[in-house]
């Protein structure tokens, strides 16, 4: 009953509205227009730009969130005194509210913020870098915040997988001459493939739905250079009150995320058969 009220009915309603005209005067009943909203999407250059920005976000964020947390998990999986404090330190960004994190990073990226002050002090830049105010820098600056926020979360997933690997395998590998980094290449990475696939799909879906960072730090600017598909949906629905068009955008996003989810299921099934 709860899922029906909060998930299924809104999803079906949004699917229906994507084929209607329901905008401006939201007190009027939706008018059926068929594929008109999807045809409008097809010729909407701003929609294609936001879709490209979203795909760029995927390419820039997902590989880093797949590999770097694995390295962190290997580091904090060592049996050293005080290692739990490092685990807590790496995980701290996860529990920080994105609103707080976004405001803090926006201050760091400011023209007179800490990052530009450090660049000026070290002589790397005399005028600083327009992190959030230049089209070439904005989306990559926002990506850094997403990566910083997600490292600890995916590290914990990998850490759970690492702790399930028997220590005997590493001892046997050491006898055969596989030690140091080579043991991770020979043992860790092959046994961690299910976790690598899981993190890849989860991070890809999260990157596809990114919104808070963009809303807080750039508002999609400058010149729509950091505007993602979810932010464009929000803009159409709640600023322009074009609910039906926003639902059509949501339908495209749903199909994109559904495709990623199907890939995840296929990978899981294939790994289950192999194992």
mmCIF file of C-alpha atoms in Angstrom, residues 18-208:
data_model
loop_
_atom_site.group_PDB
_atom_site.id
_atom_site.type_symbol
_atom_site.label_atom_id
_atom_site.label_comp_id
_atom_site.label_asym_id
_atom_site.label_seq_id
_atom_site.Cartn_x
_atom_site.Cartn_y
_atom_site.Cartn_z
ATOM 1 C CA UNK A 18 4.059 12.844 -20.525
ATOM 2 C CA UNK A 19 1.503 12.323 -23.333
ATOM 3 C CA UNK A 20 -0.703 15.266 -22.328
ATOM 4 C CA UNK A 21 -0.614 19.043 -22.153
ATOM 5 C CA UNK A 22 -0.695 20.027 -18.476
ATOM 6 C CA UNK A 23 0.994 23.344 -17.827
ATOM 7 C CA UNK A 24 0.616 26.891 -16.527
ATOM 8 C CA UNK A 25 -2.954 26.572 -15.236
ATOM 9 C CA UNK A 26 -2.625 23.358 -13.259
ATOM 10 C CA UNK A 27 -6.272 23.491 -12.187
ATOM 11 C CA UNK A 28 -7.393 22.394 -15.680
ATOM 12 C CA UNK A 29 -7.636 18.744 -16.677
ATOM 13 C CA UNK A 30 -4.738 17.350 -18.770
ATOM 14 C CA UNK A 31 -5.314 17.427 -22.520
ATOM 15 C CA UNK A 32 -4.168 14.374 -24.487
ATOM 16 C CA UNK A 33 -1.594 15.342 -27.148
ATOM 17 C CA UNK A 34 0.035 11.994 -27.899
ATOM 18 C CA UNK A 35 3.724 12.168 -28.798
ATOM 19 C CA UNK A 36 3.843 15.977 -29.054
ATOM 20 C CA UNK A 37 6.042 16.340 -25.952
ATOM 21 C CA UNK A 38 8.496 13.720 -27.211
ATOM 22 C CA UNK A 39 8.594 15.449 -30.605
ATOM 23 C CA UNK A 40 9.345 18.698 -28.798
ATOM 24 C CA UNK A 41 12.159 16.961 -26.924
ATOM 25 C CA UNK A 42 13.625 15.761 -30.208
ATOM 26 C CA UNK A 43 14.101 19.327 -31.474
ATOM 27 C CA UNK A 44 14.949 20.871 -28.082
ATOM 28 C CA UNK A 45 18.643 21.803 -28.299
ATOM 29 C CA UNK A 46 18.793 22.574 -24.561
ATOM 30 C CA UNK A 47 17.539 19.073 -23.746
ATOM 31 C CA UNK A 48 20.276 17.523 -25.880
ATOM 32 C CA UNK A 49 22.846 19.754 -24.204
ATOM 33 C CA UNK A 50 21.704 18.629 -20.747
ATOM 34 C CA UNK A 51 21.790 15.020 -21.933
ATOM 35 C CA UNK A 52 25.367 15.490 -23.150
ATOM 36 C CA UNK A 53 26.277 17.102 -19.828
ATOM 37 C CA UNK A 54 24.772 14.130 -17.995
ATOM 38 C CA UNK A 55 26.721 11.644 -20.124
ATOM 39 C CA UNK A 56 29.880 13.694 -19.561
ATOM 40 C CA UNK A 57 29.140 13.490 -15.840
ATOM 41 C CA UNK A 58 28.916 9.708 -16.132
ATOM 42 C CA UNK A 59 32.220 9.468 -17.986
ATOM 43 C CA UNK A 60 33.991 11.801 -15.573
ATOM 44 C CA UNK A 61 32.655 10.460 -12.282
ATOM 45 C CA UNK A 62 31.990 6.724 -12.597
ATOM 46 C CA UNK A 63 35.513 5.431 -13.447
ATOM 47 C CA UNK A 64 36.991 7.351 -10.519
ATOM 48 C CA UNK A 65 34.279 6.164 -8.111
ATOM 49 C CA UNK A 66 34.886 2.578 -9.226
ATOM 50 C CA UNK A 67 38.679 2.490 -8.857
ATOM 51 C CA UNK A 68 39.731 5.004 -6.185
ATOM 52 C CA UNK A 69 37.435 3.649 -3.410
ATOM 53 C CA UNK A 70 38.881 0.182 -4.040
ATOM 54 C CA UNK A 71 42.351 1.552 -3.372
ATOM 55 C CA UNK A 72 41.112 3.262 -0.211
ATOM 56 C CA UNK A 73 39.420 0.038 0.921
ATOM 57 C CA UNK A 74 42.682 -1.885 0.461
ATOM 58 C CA UNK A 75 44.503 0.754 2.514
ATOM 59 C CA UNK A 76 42.040 0.774 5.426
ATOM 60 C CA UNK A 77 41.789 -3.024 5.395
ATOM 61 C CA UNK A 78 45.258 -3.241 6.903
ATOM 62 C CA UNK A 79 45.629 -4.405 10.495
ATOM 63 C CA UNK A 80 47.267 -1.292 11.902
ATOM 64 C CA UNK A 81 46.757 0.627 15.111
ATOM 65 C CA UNK A 82 44.233 3.439 14.703
ATOM 66 C CA UNK A 83 43.072 2.255 11.271
ATOM 67 C CA UNK A 84 39.416 2.660 12.327
ATOM 68 C CA UNK A 85 39.978 6.401 12.619
ATOM 69 C CA UNK A 86 41.007 6.495 8.972
ATOM 70 C CA UNK A 87 37.849 4.580 8.026
ATOM 71 C CA UNK A 88 35.758 7.143 9.891
ATOM 72 C CA UNK A 89 37.669 10.022 8.292
ATOM 73 C CA UNK A 90 37.111 8.696 4.767
ATOM 74 C CA UNK A 91 33.437 8.027 5.473
ATOM 75 C CA UNK A 92 32.717 11.430 7.061
ATOM 76 C CA UNK A 93 31.789 13.200 3.755
ATOM 77 C CA UNK A 94 29.009 10.635 3.243
ATOM 78 C CA UNK A 95 27.135 11.697 6.390
ATOM 79 C CA UNK A 96 27.533 15.418 5.712
ATOM 80 C CA UNK A 97 24.427 16.992 4.177
ATOM 81 C CA UNK A 98 24.848 17.820 0.504
ATOM 82 C CA UNK A 99 23.525 21.312 1.214
ATOM 83 C CA UNK A 100 26.289 21.911 3.749
ATOM 84 C CA UNK A 101 28.904 20.302 1.506
ATOM 85 C CA UNK A 102 27.767 22.299 -1.528
ATOM 86 C CA UNK A 103 27.918 25.606 0.329
ATOM 87 C CA UNK A 104 31.360 24.764 1.729
ATOM 88 C CA UNK A 105 32.750 23.817 -1.673
ATOM 89 C CA UNK A 106 31.168 26.871 -3.250
ATOM 90 C CA UNK A 107 33.134 28.971 -0.764
ATOM 91 C CA UNK A 108 36.310 27.029 -1.578
ATOM 92 C CA UNK A 109 35.739 27.651 -5.292
ATOM 93 C CA UNK A 110 35.025 31.392 -4.874
ATOM 94 C CA UNK A 111 37.266 33.916 -6.629
ATOM 95 C CA UNK A 112 38.795 34.803 -3.256
ATOM 96 C CA UNK A 113 38.280 31.327 -1.807
ATOM 97 C CA UNK A 114 40.843 28.992 -0.330
ATOM 98 C CA UNK A 115 41.740 27.174 -3.560
ATOM 99 C CA UNK A 116 42.464 30.358 -5.504
ATOM 100 C CA UNK A 117 44.371 31.820 -2.565
ATOM 101 C CA UNK A 118 46.595 28.727 -2.526
ATOM 102 C CA UNK A 119 47.139 29.003 -6.281
ATOM 103 C CA UNK A 120 48.181 32.622 -5.904
ATOM 104 C CA UNK A 121 50.483 31.901 -2.962
ATOM 105 C CA UNK A 122 52.253 29.103 -4.825
ATOM 106 C CA UNK A 123 52.523 31.187 -8.001
ATOM 107 C CA UNK A 124 50.563 28.706 -10.124
ATOM 108 C CA UNK A 125 48.011 31.374 -11.022
ATOM 109 C CA UNK A 126 48.069 35.140 -10.628
ATOM 110 C CA UNK A 127 44.331 35.735 -11.014
ATOM 111 C CA UNK A 128 42.895 32.432 -9.801
ATOM 112 C CA UNK A 129 40.686 29.955 -11.645
ATOM 113 C CA UNK A 130 36.993 30.656 -12.406
ATOM 114 C CA UNK A 131 35.939 27.269 -11.044
ATOM 115 C CA UNK A 132 32.169 27.855 -11.106
ATOM 116 C CA UNK A 133 31.876 30.874 -13.384
ATOM 117 C CA UNK A 134 33.468 29.626 -16.608
ATOM 118 C CA UNK A 135 31.703 27.124 -18.931
ATOM 119 C CA UNK A 136 34.871 25.068 -19.323
ATOM 120 C CA UNK A 137 35.365 24.597 -15.581
ATOM 121 C CA UNK A 138 31.929 24.537 -13.968
ATOM 122 C CA UNK A 139 30.758 20.972 -14.572
ATOM 123 C CA UNK A 140 34.157 19.488 -13.701
ATOM 124 C CA UNK A 141 34.237 21.483 -10.464
ATOM 125 C CA UNK A 142 30.851 20.030 -9.543
ATOM 126 C CA UNK A 143 32.119 16.543 -10.410
ATOM 127 C CA UNK A 144 34.837 16.900 -7.790
ATOM 128 C CA UNK A 145 32.194 17.407 -5.100
ATOM 129 C CA UNK A 146 30.275 14.306 -6.229
ATOM 130 C CA UNK A 147 33.463 12.237 -6.147
ATOM 131 C CA UNK A 148 34.501 13.613 -2.737
ATOM 132 C CA UNK A 149 31.046 12.850 -1.357
ATOM 133 C CA UNK A 150 30.881 9.289 -2.694
ATOM 134 C CA UNK A 151 34.378 7.936 -2.032
ATOM 135 C CA UNK A 152 33.650 6.805 1.532
ATOM 136 C CA UNK A 153 30.326 5.168 0.654
ATOM 137 C CA UNK A 154 31.765 2.963 -2.071
ATOM 138 C CA UNK A 155 34.862 2.307 0.034
ATOM 139 C CA UNK A 156 32.639 0.655 2.667
ATOM 140 C CA UNK A 157 31.061 -1.581 -0.002
ATOM 141 C CA UNK A 158 34.502 -2.665 -1.164
ATOM 142 C CA UNK A 159 35.694 -3.105 2.415
ATOM 143 C CA UNK A 160 32.899 -5.602 3.045
ATOM 144 C CA UNK A 161 34.010 -7.553 -0.018
ATOM 145 C CA UNK A 162 37.681 -7.484 0.949
ATOM 146 C CA UNK A 163 36.977 -8.819 4.420
ATOM 147 C CA UNK A 164 35.160 -11.801 2.898
ATOM 148 C CA UNK A 165 38.294 -12.914 1.010
ATOM 149 C CA UNK A 166 40.109 -15.661 2.985
ATOM 150 C CA UNK A 167 43.597 -14.691 4.138
ATOM 151 C CA UNK A 168 44.801 -18.167 3.089
ATOM 152 C CA UNK A 169 44.572 -17.137 -0.543
ATOM 153 C CA UNK A 170 47.038 -14.303 -0.034
ATOM 154 C CA UNK A 171 49.385 -16.571 1.931
ATOM 155 C CA UNK A 172 49.319 -19.189 -0.813
ATOM 156 C CA UNK A 173 49.900 -16.482 -3.435
ATOM 157 C CA UNK A 174 52.889 -15.158 -1.467
ATOM 158 C CA UNK A 175 54.454 -18.638 -1.538
ATOM 159 C CA UNK A 176 54.030 -18.663 -5.327
ATOM 160 C CA UNK A 177 55.745 -15.283 -5.577
ATOM 161 C CA UNK A 178 52.658 -13.111 -5.893
ATOM 162 C CA UNK A 179 53.141 -10.362 -3.324
ATOM 163 C CA UNK A 180 52.795 -6.608 -3.008
ATOM 164 C CA UNK A 181 50.632 -5.056 -5.716
ATOM 165 C CA UNK A 182 50.702 -8.260 -7.773
ATOM 166 C CA UNK A 183 48.629 -10.135 -5.191
ATOM 167 C CA UNK A 184 45.831 -7.601 -5.604
ATOM 168 C CA UNK A 185 45.978 -7.988 -9.379
ATOM 169 C CA UNK A 186 45.935 -11.784 -9.148
ATOM 170 C CA UNK A 187 43.476 -12.259 -6.268
ATOM 171 C CA UNK A 188 41.720 -9.113 -5.086
ATOM 172 C CA UNK A 189 40.456 -7.703 -8.367
ATOM 173 C CA UNK A 190 39.146 -11.033 -9.798
ATOM 174 C CA UNK A 191 37.298 -11.840 -6.559
ATOM 175 C CA UNK A 192 35.965 -8.291 -6.282
ATOM 176 C CA UNK A 193 34.372 -8.251 -9.744
ATOM 177 C CA UNK A 194 30.784 -8.503 -8.403
ATOM 178 C CA UNK A 195 31.456 -5.511 -6.136
ATOM 179 C CA UNK A 196 33.103 -3.594 -8.986
ATOM 180 C CA UNK A 197 30.030 -4.167 -11.152
ATOM 181 C CA UNK A 198 27.706 -3.171 -8.314
ATOM 182 C CA UNK A 199 29.581 0.067 -7.599
ATOM 183 C CA UNK A 200 29.791 0.877 -11.317
ATOM 184 C CA UNK A 201 26.031 0.637 -11.784
ATOM 185 C CA UNK A 202 25.109 2.360 -8.505
ATOM 186 C CA UNK A 203 27.493 5.251 -9.173
ATOM 187 C CA UNK A 204 26.257 5.514 -12.777
ATOM 188 C CA UNK A 205 22.628 5.729 -11.653
ATOM 189 C CA UNK A 206 23.557 8.305 -8.985
ATOM 190 C CA UNK A 207 25.499 10.375 -11.523
ATOM 191 C CA UNK A 208 22.535 10.255 -13.895
#
